[in-house]
PDB file of C-alpha atoms in Angstrom:
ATOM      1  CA  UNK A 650      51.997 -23.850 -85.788  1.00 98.00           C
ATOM      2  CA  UNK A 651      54.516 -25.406 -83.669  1.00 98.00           C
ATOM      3  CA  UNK A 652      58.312 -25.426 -83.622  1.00 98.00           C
ATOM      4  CA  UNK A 653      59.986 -28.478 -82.471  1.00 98.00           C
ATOM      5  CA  UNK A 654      63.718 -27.093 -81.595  1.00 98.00           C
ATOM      6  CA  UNK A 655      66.286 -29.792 -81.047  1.00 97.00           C
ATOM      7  CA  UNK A 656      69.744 -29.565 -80.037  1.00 98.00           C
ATOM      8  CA  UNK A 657      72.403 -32.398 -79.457  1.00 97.00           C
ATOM      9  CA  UNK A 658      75.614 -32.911 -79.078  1.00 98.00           C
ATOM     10  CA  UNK A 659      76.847 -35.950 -81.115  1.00 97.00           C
ATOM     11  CA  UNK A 660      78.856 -38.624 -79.566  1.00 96.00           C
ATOM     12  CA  UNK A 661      81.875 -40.081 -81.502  1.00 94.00           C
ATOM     13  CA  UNK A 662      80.213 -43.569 -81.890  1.00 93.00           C
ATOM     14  CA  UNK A 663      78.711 -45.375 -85.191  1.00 93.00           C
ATOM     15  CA  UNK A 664      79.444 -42.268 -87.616  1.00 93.00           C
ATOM     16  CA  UNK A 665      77.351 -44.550 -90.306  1.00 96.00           C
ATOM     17  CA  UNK A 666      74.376 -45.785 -88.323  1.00 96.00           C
ATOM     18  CA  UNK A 667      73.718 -42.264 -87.496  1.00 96.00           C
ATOM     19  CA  UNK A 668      73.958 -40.974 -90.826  1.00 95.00           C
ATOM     20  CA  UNK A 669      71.636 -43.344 -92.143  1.00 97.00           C
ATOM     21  CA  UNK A 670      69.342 -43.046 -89.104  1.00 96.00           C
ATOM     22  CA  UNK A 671      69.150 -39.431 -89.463  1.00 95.00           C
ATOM     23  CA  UNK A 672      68.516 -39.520 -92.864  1.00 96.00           C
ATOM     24  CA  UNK A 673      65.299 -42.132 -92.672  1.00 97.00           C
ATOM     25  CA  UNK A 674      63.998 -39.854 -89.700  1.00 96.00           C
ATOM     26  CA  UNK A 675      64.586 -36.794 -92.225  1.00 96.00           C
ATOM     27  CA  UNK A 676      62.277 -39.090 -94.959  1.00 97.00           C
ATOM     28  CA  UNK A 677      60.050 -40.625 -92.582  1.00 97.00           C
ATOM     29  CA  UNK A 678      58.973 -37.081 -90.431  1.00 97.00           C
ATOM     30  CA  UNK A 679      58.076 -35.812 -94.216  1.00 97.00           C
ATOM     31  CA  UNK A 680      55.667 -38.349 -94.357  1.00 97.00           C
ATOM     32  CA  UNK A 681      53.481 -37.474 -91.365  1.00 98.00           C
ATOM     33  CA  UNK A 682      50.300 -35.903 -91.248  1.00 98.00           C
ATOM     34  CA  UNK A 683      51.022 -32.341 -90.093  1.00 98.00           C
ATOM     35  CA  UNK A 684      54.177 -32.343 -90.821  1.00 98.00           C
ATOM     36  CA  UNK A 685      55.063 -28.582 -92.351  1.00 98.00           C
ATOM     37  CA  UNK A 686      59.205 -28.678 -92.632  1.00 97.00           C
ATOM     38  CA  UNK A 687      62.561 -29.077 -91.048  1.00 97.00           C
ATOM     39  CA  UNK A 688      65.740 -27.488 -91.092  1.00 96.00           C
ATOM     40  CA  UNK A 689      69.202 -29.135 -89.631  1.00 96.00           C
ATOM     41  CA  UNK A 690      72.498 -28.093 -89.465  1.00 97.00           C
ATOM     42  CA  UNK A 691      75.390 -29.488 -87.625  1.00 96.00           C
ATOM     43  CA  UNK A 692      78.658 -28.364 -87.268  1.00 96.00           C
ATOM     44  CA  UNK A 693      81.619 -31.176 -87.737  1.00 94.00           C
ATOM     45  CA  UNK A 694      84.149 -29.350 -85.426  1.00 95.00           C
ATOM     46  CA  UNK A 695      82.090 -28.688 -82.501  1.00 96.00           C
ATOM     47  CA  UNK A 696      79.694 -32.393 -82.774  1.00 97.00           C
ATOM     48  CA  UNK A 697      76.663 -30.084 -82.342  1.00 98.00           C
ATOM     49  CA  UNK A 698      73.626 -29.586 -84.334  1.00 98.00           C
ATOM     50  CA  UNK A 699      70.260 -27.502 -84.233  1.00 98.00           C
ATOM     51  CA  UNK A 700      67.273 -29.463 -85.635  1.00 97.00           C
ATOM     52  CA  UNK A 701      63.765 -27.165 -86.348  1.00 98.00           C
ATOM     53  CA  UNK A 702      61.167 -29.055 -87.492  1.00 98.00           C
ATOM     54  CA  UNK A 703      57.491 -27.321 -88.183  1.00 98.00           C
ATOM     55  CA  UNK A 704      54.281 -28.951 -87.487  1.00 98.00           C
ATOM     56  CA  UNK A 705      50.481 -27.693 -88.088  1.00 98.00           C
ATOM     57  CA  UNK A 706      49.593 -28.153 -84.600  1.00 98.00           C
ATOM     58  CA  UNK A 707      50.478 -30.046 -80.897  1.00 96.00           C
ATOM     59  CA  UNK A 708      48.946 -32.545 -81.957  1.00 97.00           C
ATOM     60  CA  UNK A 709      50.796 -34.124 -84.892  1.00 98.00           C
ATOM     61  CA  UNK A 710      53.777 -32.969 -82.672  1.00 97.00           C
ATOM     62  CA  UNK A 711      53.193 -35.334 -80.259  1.00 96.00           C
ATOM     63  CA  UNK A 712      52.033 -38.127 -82.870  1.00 97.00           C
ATOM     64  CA  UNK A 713      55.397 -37.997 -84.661  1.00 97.00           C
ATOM     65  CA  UNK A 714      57.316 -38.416 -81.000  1.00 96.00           C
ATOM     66  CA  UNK A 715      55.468 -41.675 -81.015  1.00 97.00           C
ATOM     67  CA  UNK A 716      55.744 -43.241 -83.872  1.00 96.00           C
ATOM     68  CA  UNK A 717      57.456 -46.666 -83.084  1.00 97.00           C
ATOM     69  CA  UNK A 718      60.355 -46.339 -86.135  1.00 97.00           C
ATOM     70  CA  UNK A 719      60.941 -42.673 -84.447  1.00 96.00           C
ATOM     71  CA  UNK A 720      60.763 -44.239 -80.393  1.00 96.00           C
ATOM     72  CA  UNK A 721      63.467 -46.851 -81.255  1.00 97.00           C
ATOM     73  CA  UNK A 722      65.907 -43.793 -82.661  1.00 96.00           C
ATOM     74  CA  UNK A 723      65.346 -41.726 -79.535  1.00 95.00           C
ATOM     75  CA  UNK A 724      66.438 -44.888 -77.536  1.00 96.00           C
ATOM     76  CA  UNK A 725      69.358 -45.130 -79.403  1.00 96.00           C
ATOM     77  CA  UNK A 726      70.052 -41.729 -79.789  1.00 96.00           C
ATOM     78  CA  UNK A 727      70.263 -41.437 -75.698  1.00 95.00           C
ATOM     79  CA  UNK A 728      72.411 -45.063 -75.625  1.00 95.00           C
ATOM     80  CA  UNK A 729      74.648 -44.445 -78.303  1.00 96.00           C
ATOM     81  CA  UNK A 730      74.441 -40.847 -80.920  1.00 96.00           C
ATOM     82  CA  UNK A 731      73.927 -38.093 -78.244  1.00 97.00           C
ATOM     83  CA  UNK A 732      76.415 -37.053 -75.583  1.00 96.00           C
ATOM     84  CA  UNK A 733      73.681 -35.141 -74.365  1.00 97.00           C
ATOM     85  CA  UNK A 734      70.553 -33.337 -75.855  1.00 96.00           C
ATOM     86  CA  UNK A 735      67.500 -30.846 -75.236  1.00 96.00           C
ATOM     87  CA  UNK A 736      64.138 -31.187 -77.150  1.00 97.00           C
ATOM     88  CA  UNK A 737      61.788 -27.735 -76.506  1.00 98.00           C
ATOM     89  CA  UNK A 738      58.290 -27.220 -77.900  1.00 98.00           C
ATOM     90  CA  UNK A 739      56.790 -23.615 -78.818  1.00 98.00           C
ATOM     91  CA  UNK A 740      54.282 -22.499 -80.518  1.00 98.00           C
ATOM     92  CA  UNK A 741      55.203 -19.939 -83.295  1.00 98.00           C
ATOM     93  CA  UNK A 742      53.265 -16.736 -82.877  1.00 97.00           C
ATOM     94  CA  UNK A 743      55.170 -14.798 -85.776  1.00 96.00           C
ATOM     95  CA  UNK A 744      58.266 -15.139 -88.818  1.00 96.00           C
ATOM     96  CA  UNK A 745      60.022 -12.648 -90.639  1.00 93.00           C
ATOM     97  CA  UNK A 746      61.965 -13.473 -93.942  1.00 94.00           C
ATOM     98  CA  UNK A 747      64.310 -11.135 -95.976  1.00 93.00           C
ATOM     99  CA  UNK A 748      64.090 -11.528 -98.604  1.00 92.00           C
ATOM    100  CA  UNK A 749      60.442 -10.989 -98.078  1.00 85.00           C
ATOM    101  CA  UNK A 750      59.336 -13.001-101.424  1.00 67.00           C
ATOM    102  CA  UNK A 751      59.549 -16.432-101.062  1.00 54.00           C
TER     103      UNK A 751
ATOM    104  CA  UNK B 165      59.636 -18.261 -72.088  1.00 98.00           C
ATOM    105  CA  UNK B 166      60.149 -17.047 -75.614  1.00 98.00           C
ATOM    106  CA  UNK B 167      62.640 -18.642 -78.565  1.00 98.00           C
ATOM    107  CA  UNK B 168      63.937 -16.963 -81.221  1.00 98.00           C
ATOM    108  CA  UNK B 169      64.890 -19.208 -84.268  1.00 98.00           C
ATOM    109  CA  UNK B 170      67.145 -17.530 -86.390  1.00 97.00           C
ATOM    110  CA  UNK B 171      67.851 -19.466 -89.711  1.00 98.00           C
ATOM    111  CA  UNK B 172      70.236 -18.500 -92.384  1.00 97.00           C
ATOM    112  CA  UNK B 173      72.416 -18.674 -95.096  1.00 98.00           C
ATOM    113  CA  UNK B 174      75.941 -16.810 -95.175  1.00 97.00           C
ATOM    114  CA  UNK B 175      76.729 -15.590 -98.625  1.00 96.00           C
ATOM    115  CA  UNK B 176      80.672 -15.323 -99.337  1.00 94.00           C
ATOM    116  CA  UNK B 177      81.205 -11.634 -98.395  1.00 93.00           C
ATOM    117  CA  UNK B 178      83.171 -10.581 -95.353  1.00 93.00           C
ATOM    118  CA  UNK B 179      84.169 -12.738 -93.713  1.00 93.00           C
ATOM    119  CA  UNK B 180      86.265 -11.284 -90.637  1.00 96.00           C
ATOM    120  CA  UNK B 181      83.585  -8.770 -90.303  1.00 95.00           C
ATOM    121  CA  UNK B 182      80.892 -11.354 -89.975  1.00 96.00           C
ATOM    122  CA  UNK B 183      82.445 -13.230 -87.261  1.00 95.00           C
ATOM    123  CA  UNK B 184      83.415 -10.147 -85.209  1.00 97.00           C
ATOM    124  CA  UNK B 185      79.919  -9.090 -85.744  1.00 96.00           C
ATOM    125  CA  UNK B 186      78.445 -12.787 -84.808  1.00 95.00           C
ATOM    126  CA  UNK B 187      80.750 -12.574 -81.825  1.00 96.00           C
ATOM    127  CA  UNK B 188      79.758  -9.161 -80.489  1.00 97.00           C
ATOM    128  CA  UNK B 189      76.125  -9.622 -80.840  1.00 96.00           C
ATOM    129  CA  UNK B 190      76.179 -12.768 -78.981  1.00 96.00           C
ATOM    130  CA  UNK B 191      77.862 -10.674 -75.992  1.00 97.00           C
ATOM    131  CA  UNK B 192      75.709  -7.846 -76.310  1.00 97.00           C
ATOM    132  CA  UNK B 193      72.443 -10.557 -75.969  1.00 97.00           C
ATOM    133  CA  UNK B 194      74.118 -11.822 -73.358  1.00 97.00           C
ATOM    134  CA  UNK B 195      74.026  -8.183 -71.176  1.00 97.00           C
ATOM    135  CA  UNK B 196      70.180  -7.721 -71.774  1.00 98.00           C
ATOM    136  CA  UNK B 197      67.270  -7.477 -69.613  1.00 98.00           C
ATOM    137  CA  UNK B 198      65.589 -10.642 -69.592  1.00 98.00           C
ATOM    138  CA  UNK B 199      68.445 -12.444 -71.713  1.00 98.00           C
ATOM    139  CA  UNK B 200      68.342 -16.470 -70.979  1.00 98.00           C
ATOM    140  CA  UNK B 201      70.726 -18.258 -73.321  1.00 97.00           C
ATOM    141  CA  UNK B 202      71.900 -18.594 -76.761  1.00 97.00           C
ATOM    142  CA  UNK B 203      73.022 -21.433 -78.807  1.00 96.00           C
ATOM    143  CA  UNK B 204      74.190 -21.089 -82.515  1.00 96.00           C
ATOM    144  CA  UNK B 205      75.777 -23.557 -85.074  1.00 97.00           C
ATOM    145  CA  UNK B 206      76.350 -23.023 -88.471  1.00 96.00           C
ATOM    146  CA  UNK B 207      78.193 -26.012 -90.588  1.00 96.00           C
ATOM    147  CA  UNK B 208      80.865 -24.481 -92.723  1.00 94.00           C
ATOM    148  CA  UNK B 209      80.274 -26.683 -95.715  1.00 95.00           C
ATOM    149  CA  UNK B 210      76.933 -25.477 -96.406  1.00 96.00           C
ATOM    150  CA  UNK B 211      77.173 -22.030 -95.348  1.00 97.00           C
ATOM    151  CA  UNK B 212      73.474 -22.746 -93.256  1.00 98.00           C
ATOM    152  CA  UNK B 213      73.261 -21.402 -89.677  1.00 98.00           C
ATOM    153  CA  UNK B 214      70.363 -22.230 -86.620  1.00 98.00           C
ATOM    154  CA  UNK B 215      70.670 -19.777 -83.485  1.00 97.00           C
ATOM    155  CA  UNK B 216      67.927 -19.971 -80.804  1.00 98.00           C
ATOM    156  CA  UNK B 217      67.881 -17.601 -78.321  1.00 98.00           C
ATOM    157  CA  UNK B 218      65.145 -17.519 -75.578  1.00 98.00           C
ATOM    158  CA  UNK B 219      64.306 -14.746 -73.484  1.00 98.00           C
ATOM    159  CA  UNK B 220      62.002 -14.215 -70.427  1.00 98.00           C
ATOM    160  CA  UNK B 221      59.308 -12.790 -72.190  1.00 98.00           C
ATOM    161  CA  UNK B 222      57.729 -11.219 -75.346  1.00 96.00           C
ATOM    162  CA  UNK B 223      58.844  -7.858 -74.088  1.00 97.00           C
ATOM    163  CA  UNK B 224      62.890  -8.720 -74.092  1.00 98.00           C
ATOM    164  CA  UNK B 225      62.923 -10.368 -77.100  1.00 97.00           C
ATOM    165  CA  UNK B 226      61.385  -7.413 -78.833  1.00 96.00           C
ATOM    166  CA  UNK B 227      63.890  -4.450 -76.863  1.00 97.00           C
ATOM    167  CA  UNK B 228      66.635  -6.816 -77.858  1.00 97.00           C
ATOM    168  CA  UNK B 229      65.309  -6.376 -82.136  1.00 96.00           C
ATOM    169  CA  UNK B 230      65.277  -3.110 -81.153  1.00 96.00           C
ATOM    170  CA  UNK B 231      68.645  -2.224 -79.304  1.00 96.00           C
ATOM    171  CA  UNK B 232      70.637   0.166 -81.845  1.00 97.00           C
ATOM    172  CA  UNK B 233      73.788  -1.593 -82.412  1.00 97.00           C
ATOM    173  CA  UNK B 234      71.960  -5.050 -82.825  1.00 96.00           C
ATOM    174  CA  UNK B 235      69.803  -2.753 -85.827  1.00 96.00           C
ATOM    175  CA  UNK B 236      73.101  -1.871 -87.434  1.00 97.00           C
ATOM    176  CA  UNK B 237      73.803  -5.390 -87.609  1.00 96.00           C
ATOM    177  CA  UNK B 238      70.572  -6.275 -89.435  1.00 95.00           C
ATOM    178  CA  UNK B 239      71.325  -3.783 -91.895  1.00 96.00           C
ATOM    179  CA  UNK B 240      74.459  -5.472 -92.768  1.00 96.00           C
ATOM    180  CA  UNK B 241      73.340  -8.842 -92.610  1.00 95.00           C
ATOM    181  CA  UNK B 242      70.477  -7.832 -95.397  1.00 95.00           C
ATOM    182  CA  UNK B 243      73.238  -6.367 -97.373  1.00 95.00           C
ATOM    183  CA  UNK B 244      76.259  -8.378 -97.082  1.00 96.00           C
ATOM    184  CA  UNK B 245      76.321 -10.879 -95.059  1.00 96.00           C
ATOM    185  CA  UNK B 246      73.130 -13.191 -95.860  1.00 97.00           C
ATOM    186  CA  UNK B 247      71.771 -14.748 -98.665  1.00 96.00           C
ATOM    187  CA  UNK B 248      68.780 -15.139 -96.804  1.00 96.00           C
ATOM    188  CA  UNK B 249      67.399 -15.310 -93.536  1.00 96.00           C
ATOM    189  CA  UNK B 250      64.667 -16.293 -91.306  1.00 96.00           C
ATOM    190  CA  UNK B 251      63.106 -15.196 -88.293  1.00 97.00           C
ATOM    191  CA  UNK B 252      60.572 -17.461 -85.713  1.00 98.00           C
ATOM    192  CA  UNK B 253      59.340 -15.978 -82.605  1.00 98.00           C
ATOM    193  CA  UNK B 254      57.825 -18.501 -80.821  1.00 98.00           C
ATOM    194  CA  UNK B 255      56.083 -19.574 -77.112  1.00 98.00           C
ATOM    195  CA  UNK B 256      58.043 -22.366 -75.169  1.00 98.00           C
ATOM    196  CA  UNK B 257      55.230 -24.803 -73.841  1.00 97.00           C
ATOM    197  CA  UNK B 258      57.816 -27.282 -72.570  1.00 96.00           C
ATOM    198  CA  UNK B 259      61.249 -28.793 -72.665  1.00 96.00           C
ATOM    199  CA  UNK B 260      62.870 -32.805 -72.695  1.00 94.00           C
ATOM    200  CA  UNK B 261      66.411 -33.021 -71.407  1.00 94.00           C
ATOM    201  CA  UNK B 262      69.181 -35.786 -71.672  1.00 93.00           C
ATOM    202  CA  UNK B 263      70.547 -36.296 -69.430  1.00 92.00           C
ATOM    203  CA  UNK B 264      67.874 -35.174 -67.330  1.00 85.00           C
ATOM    204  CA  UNK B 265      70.050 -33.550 -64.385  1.00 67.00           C
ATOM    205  CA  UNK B 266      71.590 -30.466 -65.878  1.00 54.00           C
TER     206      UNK B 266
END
């Protein structure tokens, strides 16, 4: 399994196109084949945000970085959304949940 | 290079003693062996919290688990302070920058 870990900082521009964009990517990563789950959080006061999203292997990893609906956000995300931002992939060798059952 | 992912979910409980907790175990990472960053955000609305840590190798990031006051603070967070919580330990293979000078 792989862990896709990003962190951003947001910029103050186009509050709505972001939300919607990060939304559809939210919807449209779901879709993909591989694709095993993400969690985001952003805090308002700070702008920054911590994005983990879960994939079966490197390669559907790499296939969701290029789809073309996902390419065009990344552009805009480095134009306009992101002051600045840091994309690292790992590959998960173990996970520990409390509580355990779930 | 090794991340930890640490995903959670603060219940309601204690609050001043969470934060001085969250605030002296990110200075206490900071002093071990084989320490390399930290970044955490949690979004107050939801209660939901992403820190990744990385560390220089398997070996660190299990001594830091391991280091007596950070197992104190475990116990707690099982007890009090989470609602639930998840742990990834995971092998960096590479990392995406923007802006790429930093």
């Amino acid at each position: 399994m792989i862990a896709v870990i990003f962190t951003s900082t947001r910029s103050s521009a186009d509050e709505d196109g972001y939300r919607a964009m990060a939304e559809r990517m939210d919807a449209l990563a779901r879709e993909q084949d591989g694709f095993l789950s993400i969690v985001s959080v952003r805090d308002p006061a700070t702008r920054e945000g911590i994005s983990v999203s879960y994939w079966r292997d490197e390669a559907s990893a790499l296939a969701w970085k290029q789809v073309a609906e996902h390419l065009q956000a990344q552009e805009l995300g480095r134009e306009l959304w992101y002051v600045e931002y840091a994309t690292t992939v790992a590959e998960v060798t173990r996970t520990y949940r409390h509580p355990p059952a779930r």
